Tab-separated table of C-alpha atoms in Angstrom:
chain	number	residue	atom	x	y	z
A	1017	UNK	CA	-88.877	115.515	87.081
A	1018	UNK	CA	-88.752	118.536	90.015
A	1019	UNK	CA	-84.845	116.221	91.522
A	1020	UNK	CA	-83.593	116.218	87.938
A	1021	UNK	CA	-84.269	119.738	86.195
A	1022	UNK	CA	-82.523	120.584	89.767
A	1023	UNK	CA	-79.620	118.094	90.591
A	1024	UNK	CA	-77.304	119.920	89.079
A	1025	UNK	CA	-77.354	122.618	91.484
A	1026	UNK	CA	-76.663	120.001	94.168
A	1027	UNK	CA	-73.213	119.188	93.659
A	1028	UNK	CA	-71.111	120.996	95.735
A	1029	UNK	CA	-67.883	123.325	93.967
A	1030	UNK	CA	-64.136	121.463	94.504
A	1031	UNK	CA	-63.911	123.948	97.727
A	1032	UNK	CA	-66.984	123.495	99.341
A	1033	UNK	CA	-65.867	119.621	99.626
A	1034	UNK	CA	-62.626	121.379	101.733
A	1035	UNK	CA	-64.797	123.367	103.344
A	1036	UNK	CA	-66.805	120.621	104.614
A	1037	UNK	CA	-63.774	118.817	105.607
A	1038	UNK	CA	-62.152	121.121	107.381
A	1039	UNK	CA	-65.569	121.666	109.601
A	1040	UNK	CA	-66.355	118.066	110.635
A	1041	UNK	CA	-63.501	115.476	110.327
A	1042	UNK	CA	-64.674	113.717	112.646
A	1043	UNK	CA	-67.406	112.773	109.873
A	1044	UNK	CA	-64.996	111.152	107.346
A	1045	UNK	CA	-62.378	110.002	109.987
A	1046	UNK	CA	-61.140	106.742	112.113
A	1047	UNK	CA	-59.441	104.993	114.367
A	1048	UNK	CA	-57.896	101.666	114.678
A	1049	UNK	CA	-57.549	99.452	117.970
A	1050	UNK	CA	-56.809	97.277	119.558
A	1051	UNK	CA	-59.828	96.028	122.963
A	1052	UNK	CA	-60.326	92.782	124.770
A	1053	UNK	CA	-62.667	92.227	127.891
A	1054	UNK	CA	-60.703	90.799	130.317
A	1055	UNK	CA	-62.096	90.413	134.530
A	1056	UNK	CA	-60.805	93.433	136.826
A	1057	UNK	CA	-57.665	91.560	137.696
A	1058	UNK	CA	-55.926	90.851	134.904
A	1059	UNK	CA	-56.497	94.841	133.374
A	1060	UNK	CA	-53.175	96.089	135.107
A	1061	UNK	CA	-51.012	93.864	133.126
A	1062	UNK	CA	-53.373	95.601	130.156
A	1063	UNK	CA	-52.913	99.252	131.383
A	1064	UNK	CA	-49.031	98.806	131.780
A	1065	UNK	CA	-48.264	98.485	128.514
A	1066	UNK	CA	-46.502	101.132	126.272
A	1067	UNK	CA	-46.923	99.528	122.646
A	1068	UNK	CA	-48.836	96.925	119.989
A	1069	UNK	CA	-46.128	94.350	120.973
A	1070	UNK	CA	-46.339	94.534	124.366
A	1071	UNK	CA	-50.060	95.073	124.704
A	1072	UNK	CA	-50.385	91.819	122.214
A	1073	UNK	CA	-47.894	89.925	124.970
A	1074	UNK	CA	-49.915	90.854	127.325
A	1075	UNK	CA	-53.555	89.674	125.254
A	1076	UNK	CA	-51.602	86.342	124.474
A	1077	UNK	CA	-50.698	85.866	127.709
A	1078	UNK	CA	-54.810	86.387	129.363
A	1079	UNK	CA	-55.929	84.440	126.251
A	1080	UNK	CA	-53.958	81.201	126.948
A	1081	UNK	CA	-54.383	82.135	131.207
A	1082	UNK	CA	-58.553	82.230	131.057
A	1083	UNK	CA	-58.916	79.728	128.060
A	1084	UNK	CA	-60.865	81.763	126.078
A	1085	UNK	CA	-63.132	81.095	123.445
A	1086	UNK	CA	-64.585	77.871	125.213
A	1087	UNK	CA	-62.227	74.600	125.271
A	1088	UNK	CA	-59.633	74.977	121.976
A	1089	UNK	CA	-56.584	73.398	122.069
A	1090	UNK	CA	-53.739	76.053	122.832
A	1091	UNK	CA	-51.506	75.869	119.906
A	1092	UNK	CA	-49.947	78.626	118.862
A	1093	UNK	CA	-51.989	79.273	115.731
A	1094	UNK	CA	-55.430	79.073	117.285
A	1095	UNK	CA	-54.513	82.110	119.742
A	1096	UNK	CA	-52.914	84.222	117.047
A	1097	UNK	CA	-56.054	83.580	114.963
A	1098	UNK	CA	-57.769	85.130	118.376
A	1099	UNK	CA	-55.531	87.706	119.105
A	1100	UNK	CA	-56.207	88.603	115.188
A	1101	UNK	CA	-60.202	89.106	116.277
A	1102	UNK	CA	-59.003	91.753	118.778
A	1103	UNK	CA	-58.161	94.070	116.246
A	1104	UNK	CA	-60.992	96.264	115.198
A	1105	UNK	CA	-60.052	98.149	112.436
A	1106	UNK	CA	-61.782	102.000	110.615
A	1107	UNK	CA	-63.688	102.910	113.434
A	1108	UNK	CA	-65.677	105.919	112.337
A	1109	UNK	CA	-67.127	108.405	114.929
A	1110	UNK	CA	-70.546	107.992	116.636
A	1111	UNK	CA	-72.019	110.687	119.070
A	1112	UNK	CA	-73.363	107.728	121.175
A	1113	UNK	CA	-70.053	106.589	121.522
A	1114	UNK	CA	-68.520	106.979	124.904
A	1115	UNK	CA	-64.167	104.916	123.526
A	1116	UNK	CA	-65.671	107.139	120.114
A	1117	UNK	CA	-65.623	110.306	122.242
A	1118	UNK	CA	-62.786	109.686	123.924
A	1119	UNK	CA	-60.531	108.551	120.849
A	1120	UNK	CA	-61.768	111.669	119.022
A	1121	UNK	CA	-60.445	113.964	121.620
A	1122	UNK	CA	-57.717	116.299	120.929
A	1123	UNK	CA	-53.998	115.273	121.690
A	1124	UNK	CA	-55.106	111.424	121.768
A	1125	UNK	CA	-51.700	109.826	120.848
A	1126	UNK	CA	-50.570	106.327	119.931
A	1127	UNK	CA	-50.862	103.354	122.315
A	1128	UNK	CA	-53.026	105.479	124.735
A	1129	UNK	CA	-54.997	103.260	126.926
A	1130	UNK	CA	-58.867	103.224	127.253
A	1131	UNK	CA	-60.415	101.023	130.264
A	1132	UNK	CA	-64.120	100.474	130.429
A	1133	UNK	CA	-66.655	99.946	133.006
A	1134	UNK	CA	-67.002	96.795	134.622
A	1135	UNK	CA	-70.046	94.947	133.348
A	1136	UNK	CA	-72.255	92.736	135.459
A	1137	UNK	CA	-69.970	89.948	135.435
A	1138	UNK	CA	-67.356	91.666	136.438
A	1139	UNK	CA	-65.398	91.895	132.405
A	1140	UNK	CA	-63.586	95.226	131.701
A	1141	UNK	CA	-62.788	96.124	127.916
A	1142	UNK	CA	-59.543	97.063	127.655
A	1143	UNK	CA	-58.258	99.028	124.322
A	1144	UNK	CA	-55.212	100.182	123.221
A	1145	UNK	CA	-55.029	102.915	119.919
A	1146	UNK	CA	-53.204	102.417	117.381
A	1147	UNK	CA	-50.818	104.589	115.177
A	1148	UNK	CA	-53.543	105.668	111.833
A	1149	UNK	CA	-52.619	104.532	108.440
A	1150	UNK	CA	-50.366	108.006	106.529
A	1151	UNK	CA	-50.535	110.205	109.176
A	1152	UNK	CA	-48.941	110.680	113.604
A	1153	UNK	CA	-51.654	110.793	115.208
A	1154	UNK	CA	-54.277	108.134	115.650
A	1155	UNK	CA	-57.112	109.095	113.188
A	1156	UNK	CA	-57.542	108.915	109.872
A	1157	UNK	CA	-59.593	109.176	106.751
A	1158	UNK	CA	-59.877	106.953	103.623
A	1159	UNK	CA	-57.197	109.050	101.092
A	1160	UNK	CA	-57.674	105.106	99.194
A	1161	UNK	CA	-57.788	106.461	95.104
A	1162	UNK	CA	-61.941	105.404	93.569
A	1163	UNK	CA	-60.865	102.900	91.184
A	1164	UNK	CA	-62.411	103.361	87.300
A	1165	UNK	CA	-61.777	100.416	84.714
A	1166	UNK	CA	-63.846	99.010	81.512
A	1167	UNK	CA	-65.384	96.124	81.214
A	1168	UNK	CA	-66.870	93.483	78.544
A	1169	UNK	CA	-69.494	90.861	80.363
A	1170	UNK	CA	-69.630	87.336	79.369
A	1171	UNK	CA	-72.117	84.855	80.084
A	1172	UNK	CA	-70.568	82.315	77.569
A	1173	UNK	CA	-66.500	81.350	79.519
A	1174	UNK	CA	-65.564	79.618	76.612
A	1175	UNK	CA	-66.146	82.732	74.679
A	1176	UNK	CA	-64.646	84.622	77.301
A	1177	UNK	CA	-61.346	82.946	77.127
A	1178	UNK	CA	-61.146	83.210	73.391
A	1179	UNK	CA	-62.359	86.468	72.698
A	1180	UNK	CA	-59.377	88.264	75.183
A	1181	UNK	CA	-56.425	85.873	73.865
A	1182	UNK	CA	-58.116	87.924	70.863
A	1183	UNK	CA	-58.213	90.608	71.880
A	1184	UNK	CA	-54.337	90.302	73.941
A	1185	UNK	CA	-52.735	88.783	70.660
A	1186	UNK	CA	-53.237	91.703	69.054
A	1187	UNK	CA	-52.185	94.018	71.372
A	1188	UNK	CA	-54.337	94.569	73.971
A	1189	UNK	CA	-55.466	97.679	72.528
A	1190	UNK	CA	-57.640	99.961	74.617
A	1191	UNK	CA	-59.224	101.225	71.243
A	1192	UNK	CA	-59.663	97.865	70.151
A	1193	UNK	CA	-61.041	97.277	73.551
A	1194	UNK	CA	-63.726	99.988	73.072
A	1195	UNK	CA	-65.576	98.133	70.484
A	1196	UNK	CA	-66.186	94.799	72.243
A	1197	UNK	CA	-67.671	96.531	75.406
A	1198	UNK	CA	-70.562	97.336	72.822
A	1199	UNK	CA	-70.965	94.238	71.620
A	1200	UNK	CA	-70.500	92.349	74.433
A	1201	UNK	CA	-72.392	93.638	77.293
A	1202	UNK	CA	-69.924	95.596	78.754
A	1203	UNK	CA	-69.227	99.845	80.153
A	1204	UNK	CA	-67.623	102.188	81.908
A	1205	UNK	CA	-67.528	101.753	85.744
A	1206	UNK	CA	-65.892	105.231	87.935
A	1207	UNK	CA	-65.532	105.805	90.901
A	1208	UNK	CA	-65.688	101.988	92.517
A	1209	UNK	CA	-64.754	101.771	96.045
A	1210	UNK	CA	-64.470	98.976	97.899
A	1211	UNK	CA	-67.601	97.681	98.872
A	1212	UNK	CA	-69.288	98.537	95.194
A	1213	UNK	CA	-68.517	94.803	93.451
A	1214	UNK	CA	-68.315	91.514	94.064
A	1215	UNK	CA	-65.531	89.847	95.993
A	1216	UNK	CA	-63.838	88.268	93.255
A	1217	UNK	CA	-63.550	91.639	91.525
A	1218	UNK	CA	-62.526	94.251	94.215
A	1219	UNK	CA	-59.691	91.182	95.082
A	1220	UNK	CA	-58.191	92.666	91.970
A	1221	UNK	CA	-59.363	96.036	91.748
A	1222	UNK	CA	-58.111	96.904	94.365
A	1223	UNK	CA	-54.630	94.874	94.901
A	1224	UNK	CA	-51.374	96.248	94.348
A	1225	UNK	CA	-50.048	96.887	90.824
A	1226	UNK	CA	-52.840	97.048	89.368
A	1227	UNK	CA	-51.862	100.157	87.283
A	1228	UNK	CA	-53.774	101.859	84.647
A	1229	UNK	CA	-52.868	99.709	81.333
A	1230	UNK	CA	-53.587	96.425	83.736
A	1231	UNK	CA	-56.254	93.296	82.545
A	1232	UNK	CA	-57.711	90.337	83.431
A	1233	UNK	CA	-60.508	87.820	83.175
A	1234	UNK	CA	-62.679	87.057	86.527
A	1235	UNK	CA	-65.802	84.891	86.448
A	1236	UNK	CA	-68.326	85.459	89.344
A	1237	UNK	CA	-70.630	82.674	89.850
A	1238	UNK	CA	-74.043	83.407	88.780
A	1239	UNK	CA	-72.889	86.470	87.007
A	1240	UNK	CA	-70.334	86.038	84.054
A	1241	UNK	CA	-66.930	86.284	82.820
A	1242	UNK	CA	-65.311	89.798	83.188
A	1243	UNK	CA	-62.908	91.706	81.404
A	1244	UNK	CA	-61.522	94.203	83.060
A	1245	UNK	CA	-59.339	96.733	82.421
A	1246	UNK	CA	-58.017	99.470	84.402
A	1247	UNK	CA	-58.067	103.108	83.971
A	1248	UNK	CA	-56.124	105.878	85.941
A	1249	UNK	CA	-57.671	105.923	89.707
A	1250	UNK	CA	-59.927	108.804	90.770
A	1251	UNK	CA	-60.743	110.550	93.434
A	1252	UNK	CA	-59.983	109.494	97.192
A	1253	UNK	CA	-62.392	108.142	98.783
A	1254	UNK	CA	-62.725	110.979	101.645
A	1255	UNK	CA	-63.760	113.384	98.779
A	1256	UNK	CA	-66.592	110.661	97.093
A	1257	UNK	CA	-67.743	110.593	100.365
A	1258	UNK	CA	-67.827	113.786	101.119
A	1259	UNK	CA	-69.764	115.287	98.506
A	1260	UNK	CA	-72.179	111.995	98.692
A	1261	UNK	CA	-72.853	113.809	101.902
A	1262	UNK	CA	-73.200	117.704	100.161
A	1263	UNK	CA	-75.803	116.593	98.096
A	1264	UNK	CA	-77.196	114.271	100.268
A	1265	UNK	CA	-77.991	117.158	102.574
A	1266	UNK	CA	-79.457	119.405	99.731
A	1267	UNK	CA	-81.719	116.486	98.603
A	1268	UNK	CA	-82.781	116.182	101.785
A	1269	UNK	CA	-83.631	120.308	102.644
A	1270	UNK	CA	-85.262	120.437	99.012
A	1271	UNK	CA	-87.701	117.764	100.841
A	1272	UNK	CA	-88.728	119.714	103.057
A	1273	UNK	CA	-89.220	122.788	101.791
A	1274	UNK	CA	-91.453	121.569	99.450
A	1275	UNK	CA	-93.544	118.941	102.022
A	1276	UNK	CA	-93.696	122.699	104.378
A	1277	UNK	CA	-94.582	123.999	100.545
A	1278	UNK	CA	-97.076	121.646	100.450
A	1279	UNK	CA	-97.642	119.686	103.461
A	1280	UNK	CA	-101.548	118.631	102.790
A	1281	UNK	CA	-100.849	117.607	98.838
A	1282	UNK	CA	-97.506	115.762	98.537
A	1283	UNK	CA	-96.505	114.844	102.354
A	1284	UNK	CA	-96.554	111.173	102.349
A	1285	UNK	CA	-94.751	110.505	98.903
A	1286	UNK	CA	-92.076	113.073	99.946
A	1287	UNK	CA	-91.423	111.705	103.618
A	1288	UNK	CA	-91.714	108.315	102.171
A	1289	UNK	CA	-88.445	109.330	99.659
A	1290	UNK	CA	-86.713	112.150	102.069
A	1291	UNK	CA	-83.784	109.976	103.484
A	1292	UNK	CA	-82.267	109.833	100.111
A	1293	UNK	CA	-78.814	108.287	99.229
A	1294	UNK	CA	-76.513	109.095	96.752
A	1295	UNK	CA	-73.841	106.812	95.853
A	1296	UNK	CA	-70.047	107.033	94.507
């Protein structure tokens, strides 16, 4: 009840979101790289590379010569599959990671290379940074827009197909869909992130060309059949992340304040919920 009475005070202004991002960009940015662990004698061939193509070619040679992954059929498809596993995407910053600290240093550029200390077996991990998404350097934020949609959920697939066909034949009007959402267990979902829903749904929701007004039917096993109608995009994912982080910090500050004021009466209950997470 106390939280509900104050929850509006936790929501930041848009200017506060911009300020938080400007002051703490590392919390909301990522980098991509290729990395491979190799015997020490193979390191020079990798560190001499100046492009992604050269690095991948060197990886291909090392994998082939060393038969990495055990005894496998050295077909081109198998080798290319192993190379694809060397790509690491959307790595966030961590204070405990040496490679993260290196990647986030000022002036870091695409195709810079980092080599780890050798392991007990004598293997060294070689990293090559890749260009960031839509930026000149290597660090980027998640500008993917969150998605908004209306939906109906049917238990019976045949009924879903019948209702969908009738709606489409009638012009697929959004106003008609709103009536269906009330009848068939539906509603509106806003600010959907890639990890929020079943993969069958997100594959369509985030596919290229799925924009305001697009619609489809998708069946999710053990759940039912969805009628989905895409609405206009929401805000960029990074802004939602910043907003959620600020709200979490403010809620936890409130918990600390209350527990300090009433240490014996409420401490146990408060600390059981203290580290809350606010969803998008």
